[in-house]
Structure formats: C-alpha cells, structure tokens
Amino acid sequence: KAGVTQTPRYLIKTRGQQVTLSCSPISGHRSVSWYQQTPGQGLQFLFEYFSETQRNKGNFPGRFSGRQFSNSRSEMNVSTLELGDSALYLCASSSRQGLSTDTQYFGPGTRLTVL
Amino acid sequence: QKEVEQDPGPLSVPEGAIVSLNCTYSNSAFQYFMWYRQYSRKGPELLMYTYSSGNKEDGRFTAQVDKSSKYISLFIRDSQPSDSATYLCAMSDYGNNRLAFGKGNQVVVIP
C-alpha cells in the first residue's frame, strides 16, 4: 500500500504571498490531519478533516485554512505569509472510524521557507 | 505549562547500550500514548502505540505508561547506529485525533 504523499516537497515564498500544500492519504483512509513542525515549537496540530468536514482545529490564526475533497485528498492554504511560517508541514492520515482514535501515518512533509 | 514535556537535550550512547527516553504530561484526559521516530528530512514513523497504563514490548523497544504519575517512557535495548534519530512522544484523548507532541530527543548511537 502506498504511503502518505505530500507535494511539493520544498517551497520558497516571500512574505505576503500565499501558498497551497497538498496531501494524498493512504488509500482507504478518510481522516487527514495537518501539523506544523518548527525547531522552537516542535510539532503542533493545525487541523483535522474527516469526510470533507473539519473536525478539529488547533490554535493557529485564520490565515491557515484547509479543505478535503471527496477522494480524501486534502489541501492546506496559508495566506499572507510571514517569516515565522517557515516550517516543515506534515500531513497524517488515519482510517478514523467515528470517534475512535486511530494510528496516524505521516507523510514526508513539505519544507516551506518564507523569505 | 505545556501539555507534554520532553527534555529536548541530545543523547549520545555507545552501540549496544540501553536508551531511556521519557515524557511527562499535564492533561489527565490523555489515554493514547505513542512514540514516533523521525529521521532527518523524513516524516515521523510510528514506533509504539499504547492505550492507558501498562507496558508494551516490541522487539528491542519497550514502552511504559504510568497514568497516575502522568509519565511515559521508551526504552531501546541493544541500541544500533540505525537507531540514531529523533524520538517524539505523542498522546491524545478519547475520540480526538489531535496529537500533542513532545519536542523530541535526538539520539545518536556511536558505533
């Protein structure tokens, strides 16, 4: 079974621009979660989507948004980029049936650098 | 106070030694406890998954959870150079896919 894939792997943007990152979950997985990883804050939860609905949201400003498509693929968007948005953005998928807590499998991440 | 505390100090051990890692947490609702391994330039990979208190062993890896003390541990026996990576603890509560992570420990196993 193919793992979680994320595109692009590397991205360089300038302040004020916006960016869209993509995540394809493991086949059959309906839950996709996004995390931001920085040296200072570690891994922080951004949001989770399940069956095209946002089920949970972390403590990030509204500039961070996401969506999920009917095939479970997910995109994350960051508008008006700031220098502090430079990070590794990780996507994780799980089968997540109802309210159960299931194993999450991570993709390789997208390395975003904001200049 | 952060939800999950993991002393992020690097750890260097000789090959064959036992590696001991731990995390403490403050949220008593956490019931699911995980350890992830992350190699440089890769995403985290699940190593151990434990529900509630107790021990779990998988090969050279042992995970321990003490909910009364809000303390979890990971032990790696007979460490190998291939175990050199960053180890992250993570936890969540029931019905919630939001993982709260520790900051990670960078482990270096010296041949």
PDB file of C-alpha atoms in Angstrom:
ATOM      1  CA  LYS A   1       0.000   0.000   0.000  1.00  0.00           C
ATOM      2  CA  ALA A   2       1.371   3.408  -0.923  1.00  0.00           C
ATOM      3  CA  GLY A   3       2.065   5.747   1.988  1.00  0.00           C
ATOM      4  CA  VAL A   4       1.017   9.320   2.534  1.00  0.00           C
ATOM      5  CA  THR A   5       2.307  11.599  -0.196  1.00  0.00           C
ATOM      6  CA  GLN A   6       2.797  15.344   0.018  1.00  0.00           C
ATOM      7  CA  THR A   7       3.535  17.841  -2.726  1.00  0.00           C
ATOM      8  CA  PRO A   8       5.577  19.829  -3.229  1.00  0.00           C
ATOM      9  CA  ARG A   9       8.436  18.648  -1.030  1.00  0.00           C
ATOM     10  CA  TYR A  10      10.148  22.024  -0.939  1.00  0.00           C
ATOM     11  CA  LEU A  11       8.806  25.524  -1.426  1.00  0.00           C
ATOM     12  CA  ILE A  12      10.295  29.004  -1.206  1.00  0.00           C
ATOM     13  CA  LYS A  13       7.978  32.001  -0.960  1.00  0.00           C
ATOM     14  CA  THR A  14       8.257  35.651   0.038  1.00  0.00           C
ATOM     15  CA  ARG A  15       6.398  37.471   2.764  1.00  0.00           C
ATOM     16  CA  GLY A  16       2.847  38.409   1.868  1.00  0.00           C
ATOM     17  CA  GLN A  17       2.395  35.633  -0.669  1.00  0.00           C
ATOM     18  CA  GLN A  18       0.079  32.701  -0.230  1.00  0.00           C
ATOM     19  CA  VAL A  19       0.797  29.009  -0.577  1.00  0.00           C
ATOM     20  CA  THR A  20      -1.150  25.775  -1.086  1.00  0.00           C
ATOM     21  CA  LEU A  21       0.157  22.414   0.029  1.00  0.00           C
ATOM     22  CA  SER A  22      -1.308  19.078  -0.989  1.00  0.00           C
ATOM     23  CA  CYS A  23      -1.649  15.747   0.772  1.00  0.00           C
ATOM     24  CA  SER A  24      -2.836  12.379  -0.543  1.00  0.00           C
ATOM     25  CA  PRO A  25      -3.684   9.967   2.278  1.00  0.00           C
ATOM     26  CA  ILE A  26      -3.225   6.214   2.338  1.00  0.00           C
ATOM     27  CA  SER A  27      -5.870   4.527   0.216  1.00  0.00           C
ATOM     28  CA  GLY A  28      -8.997   3.940   2.284  1.00  0.00           C
ATOM     29  CA  HIS A  29      -8.115   6.484   4.947  1.00  0.00           C
ATOM     30  CA  ARG A  30     -10.722   9.178   5.426  1.00  0.00           C
ATOM     31  CA  SER A  31      -9.056  11.334   8.076  1.00  0.00           C
ATOM     32  CA  VAL A  32      -6.301  13.794   7.248  1.00  0.00           C
ATOM     33  CA  SER A  33      -4.568  15.918   9.886  1.00  0.00           C
ATOM     34  CA  TRP A  34      -2.030  18.685   9.367  1.00  0.00           C
ATOM     35  CA  TYR A  35       0.835  19.620  11.662  1.00  0.00           C
ATOM     36  CA  GLN A  36       3.467  22.345  11.664  1.00  0.00           C
ATOM     37  CA  GLN A  37       6.967  21.423  12.851  1.00  0.00           C
ATOM     38  CA  THR A  38       9.496  24.091  13.854  1.00  0.00           C
ATOM     39  CA  PRO A  39      12.690  23.846  15.922  1.00  0.00           C
ATOM     40  CA  GLY A  40      11.276  26.190  18.549  1.00  0.00           C
ATOM     41  CA  GLN A  41       7.736  24.860  18.980  1.00  0.00           C
ATOM     42  CA  GLY A  42       8.080  21.279  17.815  1.00  0.00           C
ATOM     43  CA  LEU A  43       5.083  19.594  16.198  1.00  0.00           C
ATOM     44  CA  GLN A  44       1.831  21.491  16.548  1.00  0.00           C
ATOM     45  CA  PHE A  45      -1.612  20.414  15.388  1.00  0.00           C
ATOM     46  CA  LEU A  46      -3.224  22.616  12.757  1.00  0.00           C
ATOM     47  CA  PHE A  47      -6.500  20.868  11.872  1.00  0.00           C
ATOM     48  CA  GLU A  48      -8.159  17.573  11.001  1.00  0.00           C
ATOM     49  CA  TYR A  49     -10.536  16.780   8.174  1.00  0.00           C
ATOM     50  CA  PHE A  50     -12.784  13.751   8.020  1.00  0.00           C
ATOM     51  CA  SER A  51     -15.185  13.068   5.170  1.00  0.00           C
ATOM     52  CA  GLU A  52     -14.704  16.610   3.823  1.00  0.00           C
ATOM     53  CA  THR A  53     -15.554  18.229   7.190  1.00  0.00           C
ATOM     54  CA  GLN A  54     -13.190  19.975   9.553  1.00  0.00           C
ATOM     55  CA  ARG A  55     -13.491  18.074  12.837  1.00  0.00           C
ATOM     56  CA  ASN A  56     -10.864  19.760  14.942  1.00  0.00           C
ATOM     57  CA  LYS A  57      -8.754  22.879  14.791  1.00  0.00           C
ATOM     58  CA  GLY A  58      -5.564  23.881  16.582  1.00  0.00           C
ATOM     59  CA  ASN A  59      -4.576  27.265  17.882  1.00  0.00           C
ATOM     60  CA  PHE A  60      -3.441  28.922  14.656  1.00  0.00           C
ATOM     61  CA  PRO A  61      -4.602  32.186  13.062  1.00  0.00           C
ATOM     62  CA  GLY A  62      -7.239  32.245  10.364  1.00  0.00           C
ATOM     63  CA  ARG A  63      -4.532  32.645   7.704  1.00  0.00           C
ATOM     64  CA  PHE A  64      -4.191  28.888   7.949  1.00  0.00           C
ATOM     65  CA  SER A  65      -7.027  27.029   6.276  1.00  0.00           C
ATOM     66  CA  GLY A  66      -7.658  23.693   4.678  1.00  0.00           C
ATOM     67  CA  ARG A  67     -10.117  21.557   2.846  1.00  0.00           C
ATOM     68  CA  GLN A  68     -10.694  17.956   1.937  1.00  0.00           C
ATOM     69  CA  PHE A  69     -12.046  16.553  -1.284  1.00  0.00           C
ATOM     70  CA  SER A  70     -14.405  13.645  -1.861  1.00  0.00           C
ATOM     71  CA  ASN A  71     -11.429  11.354  -2.624  1.00  0.00           C
ATOM     72  CA  SER A  72      -9.969  12.264   0.827  1.00  0.00           C
ATOM     73  CA  ARG A  73      -7.106  14.261  -0.647  1.00  0.00           C
ATOM     74  CA  SER A  74      -6.525  17.426   1.348  1.00  0.00           C
ATOM     75  CA  GLU A  75      -5.034  20.823   0.749  1.00  0.00           C
ATOM     76  CA  MET A  76      -3.741  23.356   3.214  1.00  0.00           C
ATOM     77  CA  ASN A  77      -3.527  27.046   2.424  1.00  0.00           C
ATOM     78  CA  VAL A  78      -1.571  29.766   4.167  1.00  0.00           C
ATOM     79  CA  SER A  79      -2.325  33.330   3.140  1.00  0.00           C
ATOM     80  CA  THR A  80      -0.254  36.476   3.737  1.00  0.00           C
ATOM     81  CA  LEU A  81       2.866  34.520   4.595  1.00  0.00           C
ATOM     82  CA  GLU A  82       5.057  35.665   7.479  1.00  0.00           C
ATOM     83  CA  LEU A  83       8.677  34.776   8.189  1.00  0.00           C
ATOM     84  CA  GLY A  84       7.524  32.708  11.168  1.00  0.00           C
ATOM     85  CA  ASP A  85       5.550  30.424   8.868  1.00  0.00           C
ATOM     86  CA  SER A  86       8.805  28.828   7.718  1.00  0.00           C
ATOM     87  CA  ALA A  87       8.443  25.243   8.861  1.00  0.00           C
ATOM     88  CA  LEU A  88       8.020  21.625   7.888  1.00  0.00           C
ATOM     89  CA  TYR A  89       4.329  20.987   7.243  1.00  0.00           C
ATOM     90  CA  LEU A  90       3.325  17.403   7.872  1.00  0.00           C
ATOM     91  CA  CYS A  91       0.204  15.596   6.855  1.00  0.00           C
ATOM     92  CA  ALA A  92      -1.016  12.452   8.619  1.00  0.00           C
ATOM     93  CA  SER A  93      -3.781  10.073   7.621  1.00  0.00           C
ATOM     94  CA  SER A  94      -5.765   7.527   9.579  1.00  0.00           C
ATOM     95  CA  SER A  95      -8.796   5.340   8.999  1.00  0.00           C
ATOM     96  CA  ARG A  96     -10.580   7.046  11.951  1.00  0.00           C
ATOM     97  CA  GLN A  97     -13.969   5.444  12.216  1.00  0.00           C
ATOM     98  CA  GLY A  98     -16.442   7.654  14.043  1.00  0.00           C
ATOM     99  CA  LEU A  99     -14.979   8.882  17.323  1.00  0.00           C
ATOM    100  CA  SER A 100     -12.220   6.290  17.614  1.00  0.00           C
ATOM    101  CA  THR A 101      -8.621   7.351  17.937  1.00  0.00           C
ATOM    102  CA  ASP A 102      -6.633   5.524  15.311  1.00  0.00           C
ATOM    103  CA  THR A 103      -2.999   5.257  14.322  1.00  0.00           C
ATOM    104  CA  GLN A 104      -1.817   8.206  12.288  1.00  0.00           C
ATOM    105  CA  TYR A 105       0.667   7.733   9.467  1.00  0.00           C
ATOM    106  CA  PHE A 106       2.757  10.703   8.450  1.00  0.00           C
ATOM    107  CA  GLY A 107       3.932  11.842   5.055  1.00  0.00           C
ATOM    108  CA  PRO A 108       7.455  13.174   4.376  1.00  0.00           C
ATOM    109  CA  GLY A 109       6.370  16.780   4.772  1.00  0.00           C
ATOM    110  CA  THR A 110       6.635  19.970   2.760  1.00  0.00           C
ATOM    111  CA  ARG A 111       9.524  22.235   3.729  1.00  0.00           C
ATOM    112  CA  LEU A 112       8.307  25.848   3.402  1.00  0.00           C
ATOM    113  CA  THR A 113      10.791  28.685   3.539  1.00  0.00           C
ATOM    114  CA  VAL A 114       9.492  32.251   3.687  1.00  0.00           C
ATOM    115  CA  LEU A 115      11.973  34.971   2.707  1.00  0.00           C
TER     116      LEU A 115
ATOM    117  CA  GLN B   1       2.619  24.768  31.328  1.00  0.00           C
ATOM    118  CA  LYS B   2       2.892  22.812  28.096  1.00  0.00           C
ATOM    119  CA  GLU B   3       0.618  19.793  27.723  1.00  0.00           C
ATOM    120  CA  VAL B   4       3.580  17.494  27.004  1.00  0.00           C
ATOM    121  CA  GLU B   5       7.097  17.978  28.303  1.00  0.00           C
ATOM    122  CA  GLN B   6      10.057  16.157  26.795  1.00  0.00           C
ATOM    123  CA  ASP B   7      13.540  17.281  27.676  1.00  0.00           C
ATOM    124  CA  PRO B   8      14.876  18.018  24.165  1.00  0.00           C
ATOM    125  CA  GLY B   9      18.534  17.501  25.078  1.00  0.00           C
ATOM    126  CA  PRO B  10      20.544  15.343  22.640  1.00  0.00           C
ATOM    127  CA  LEU B  11      21.617  11.914  23.786  1.00  0.00           C
ATOM    128  CA  SER B  12      24.767  10.072  22.659  1.00  0.00           C
ATOM    129  CA  VAL B  13      25.233   6.427  23.600  1.00  0.00           C
ATOM    130  CA  PRO B  14      27.651   3.690  22.540  1.00  0.00           C
ATOM    131  CA  GLU B  15      26.348   0.883  20.378  1.00  0.00           C
ATOM    132  CA  GLY B  16      24.708  -1.833  22.474  1.00  0.00           C
ATOM    133  CA  ALA B  17      23.679   0.496  25.306  1.00  0.00           C
ATOM    134  CA  ILE B  18      20.141   0.941  26.585  1.00  0.00           C
ATOM    135  CA  VAL B  19      18.490   4.201  25.561  1.00  0.00           C
ATOM    136  CA  SER B  20      15.963   5.617  28.003  1.00  0.00           C
ATOM    137  CA  LEU B  21      13.588   8.402  26.977  1.00  0.00           C
ATOM    138  CA  ASN B  22      10.652   9.897  28.831  1.00  0.00           C
ATOM    139  CA  CYS B  23       7.862  12.454  28.719  1.00  0.00           C
ATOM    140  CA  THR B  24       5.537  13.960  31.271  1.00  0.00           C
ATOM    141  CA  TYR B  25       2.123  15.421  30.580  1.00  0.00           C
ATOM    142  CA  SER B  26      -0.461  17.545  32.315  1.00  0.00           C
ATOM    143  CA  ASN B  27      -3.737  16.609  30.597  1.00  0.00           C
ATOM    144  CA  SER B  28      -5.334  13.788  32.585  1.00  0.00           C
ATOM    145  CA  ALA B  29      -7.722  13.107  29.673  1.00  0.00           C
ATOM    146  CA  PHE B  30      -4.916  11.611  27.577  1.00  0.00           C
ATOM    147  CA  GLN B  31      -5.476   7.900  27.087  1.00  0.00           C
ATOM    148  CA  TYR B  32      -3.487   7.040  23.956  1.00  0.00           C
ATOM    149  CA  PHE B  33       0.290   7.248  24.054  1.00  0.00           C
ATOM    150  CA  MET B  34       2.675   6.924  21.155  1.00  0.00           C
ATOM    151  CA  TRP B  35       6.342   7.102  20.335  1.00  0.00           C
ATOM    152  CA  TYR B  36       7.406   8.219  16.899  1.00  0.00           C
ATOM    153  CA  ARG B  37      10.855   8.059  15.319  1.00  0.00           C
ATOM    154  CA  GLN B  38      11.884  10.734  12.849  1.00  0.00           C
ATOM    155  CA  TYR B  39      14.940  10.511  10.660  1.00  0.00           C
ATOM    156  CA  SER B  40      16.433  13.651   9.183  1.00  0.00           C
ATOM    157  CA  ARG B  41      14.338  15.047   6.323  1.00  0.00           C
ATOM    158  CA  LYS B  42      11.617  12.445   6.846  1.00  0.00           C
ATOM    159  CA  GLY B  43       8.176  12.391   8.427  1.00  0.00           C
ATOM    160  CA  PRO B  44       7.609  10.772  11.848  1.00  0.00           C
ATOM    161  CA  GLU B  45       7.206   6.992  11.821  1.00  0.00           C
ATOM    162  CA  LEU B  46       5.119   5.249  14.487  1.00  0.00           C
ATOM    163  CA  LEU B  47       7.168   3.004  16.780  1.00  0.00           C
ATOM    164  CA  MET B  48       4.889   2.175  19.696  1.00  0.00           C
ATOM    165  CA  TYR B  49       1.191   2.707  20.451  1.00  0.00           C
ATOM    166  CA  THR B  50      -0.199   2.141  23.948  1.00  0.00           C
ATOM    167  CA  TYR B  51      -3.656   2.572  25.376  1.00  0.00           C
ATOM    168  CA  SER B  52      -3.919   3.597  29.053  1.00  0.00           C
ATOM    169  CA  SER B  53      -1.379   2.421  31.636  1.00  0.00           C
ATOM    170  CA  GLY B  54       0.986  -0.511  31.375  1.00  0.00           C
ATOM    171  CA  ASN B  55       3.930  -1.855  29.420  1.00  0.00           C
ATOM    172  CA  LYS B  56       4.230  -2.861  25.815  1.00  0.00           C
ATOM    173  CA  GLU B  57       7.174  -4.609  24.238  1.00  0.00           C
ATOM    174  CA  ASP B  58       8.049  -4.913  20.558  1.00  0.00           C
ATOM    175  CA  GLY B  59      11.425  -6.409  19.796  1.00  0.00           C
ATOM    176  CA  ARG B  60      14.105  -4.154  21.239  1.00  0.00           C
ATOM    177  CA  PHE B  61      11.570  -1.459  22.158  1.00  0.00           C
ATOM    178  CA  THR B  62       9.578  -1.200  25.385  1.00  0.00           C
ATOM    179  CA  ALA B  63       7.018   1.494  26.111  1.00  0.00           C
ATOM    180  CA  GLN B  64       5.764   2.179  29.618  1.00  0.00           C
ATOM    181  CA  VAL B  65       2.844   4.347  30.680  1.00  0.00           C
ATOM    182  CA  ASP B  66       2.150   5.428  34.258  1.00  0.00           C
ATOM    183  CA  LYS B  67      -1.050   7.448  34.184  1.00  0.00           C
ATOM    184  CA  SER B  68      -1.014   8.038  37.941  1.00  0.00           C
ATOM    185  CA  SER B  69       2.272   9.926  37.559  1.00  0.00           C
ATOM    186  CA  LYS B  70       1.469  11.257  34.080  1.00  0.00           C
ATOM    187  CA  TYR B  71       4.747   9.824  32.874  1.00  0.00           C
ATOM    188  CA  ILE B  72       5.654   7.717  29.845  1.00  0.00           C
ATOM    189  CA  SER B  73       8.931   6.084  28.863  1.00  0.00           C
ATOM    190  CA  LEU B  74      10.564   4.398  25.911  1.00  0.00           C
ATOM    191  CA  PHE B  75      13.475   2.006  26.270  1.00  0.00           C
ATOM    192  CA  ILE B  76      15.628   0.817  23.388  1.00  0.00           C
ATOM    193  CA  ARG B  77      17.743  -2.237  24.177  1.00  0.00           C
ATOM    194  CA  ASP B  78      20.909  -3.197  22.339  1.00  0.00           C
ATOM    195  CA  SER B  79      20.939   0.138  20.515  1.00  0.00           C
ATOM    196  CA  GLN B  80      22.248   0.200  16.943  1.00  0.00           C
ATOM    197  CA  PRO B  81      23.663   3.039  14.821  1.00  0.00           C
ATOM    198  CA  SER B  82      20.483   2.761  12.720  1.00  0.00           C
ATOM    199  CA  ASP B  83      18.525   3.859  15.826  1.00  0.00           C
ATOM    200  CA  SER B  84      20.114   7.311  15.512  1.00  0.00           C
ATOM    201  CA  ALA B  85      17.123   9.598  15.011  1.00  0.00           C
ATOM    202  CA  THR B  86      14.825  11.984  16.824  1.00  0.00           C
ATOM    203  CA  TYR B  87      12.277  10.322  19.091  1.00  0.00           C
ATOM    204  CA  LEU B  88       8.994  12.083  19.741  1.00  0.00           C
ATOM    205  CA  CYS B  89       6.367  11.208  22.308  1.00  0.00           C
ATOM    206  CA  ALA B  90       2.763  11.935  21.398  1.00  0.00           C
ATOM    207  CA  MET B  91      -0.589  11.497  23.087  1.00  0.00           C
ATOM    208  CA  SER B  92      -4.288  12.081  22.579  1.00  0.00           C
ATOM    209  CA  ASP B  93      -7.573  11.731  24.396  1.00  0.00           C
ATOM    210  CA  TYR B  94     -10.558   9.554  23.506  1.00  0.00           C
ATOM    211  CA  GLY B  95     -12.312  10.379  20.275  1.00  0.00           C
ATOM    212  CA  ASN B  96      -9.788  13.023  19.362  1.00  0.00           C
ATOM    213  CA  ASN B  97      -7.309  12.677  16.538  1.00  0.00           C
ATOM    214  CA  ARG B  98      -5.344  15.703  17.686  1.00  0.00           C
ATOM    215  CA  LEU B  99      -1.905  14.531  18.771  1.00  0.00           C
ATOM    216  CA  ALA B 100       0.001  16.558  21.356  1.00  0.00           C
ATOM    217  CA  PHE B 101       3.737  16.074  20.865  1.00  0.00           C
ATOM    218  CA  GLY B 102       6.821  16.479  22.985  1.00  0.00           C
ATOM    219  CA  LYS B 103       9.685  18.424  21.431  1.00  0.00           C
ATOM    220  CA  GLY B 104      11.681  15.276  20.708  1.00  0.00           C
ATOM    221  CA  ASN B 105      15.041  13.822  21.725  1.00  0.00           C
ATOM    222  CA  GLN B 106      17.849  13.497  19.217  1.00  0.00           C
ATOM    223  CA  VAL B 107      19.567  10.175  19.841  1.00  0.00           C
ATOM    224  CA  VAL B 108      22.979   9.325  18.408  1.00  0.00           C
ATOM    225  CA  VAL B 109      24.265   5.754  18.710  1.00  0.00           C
ATOM    226  CA  ILE B 110      28.034   5.673  18.301  1.00  0.00           C
ATOM    227  CA  PRO B 111      29.499   2.536  16.683  1.00  0.00           C
TER     228      PRO B 111
END
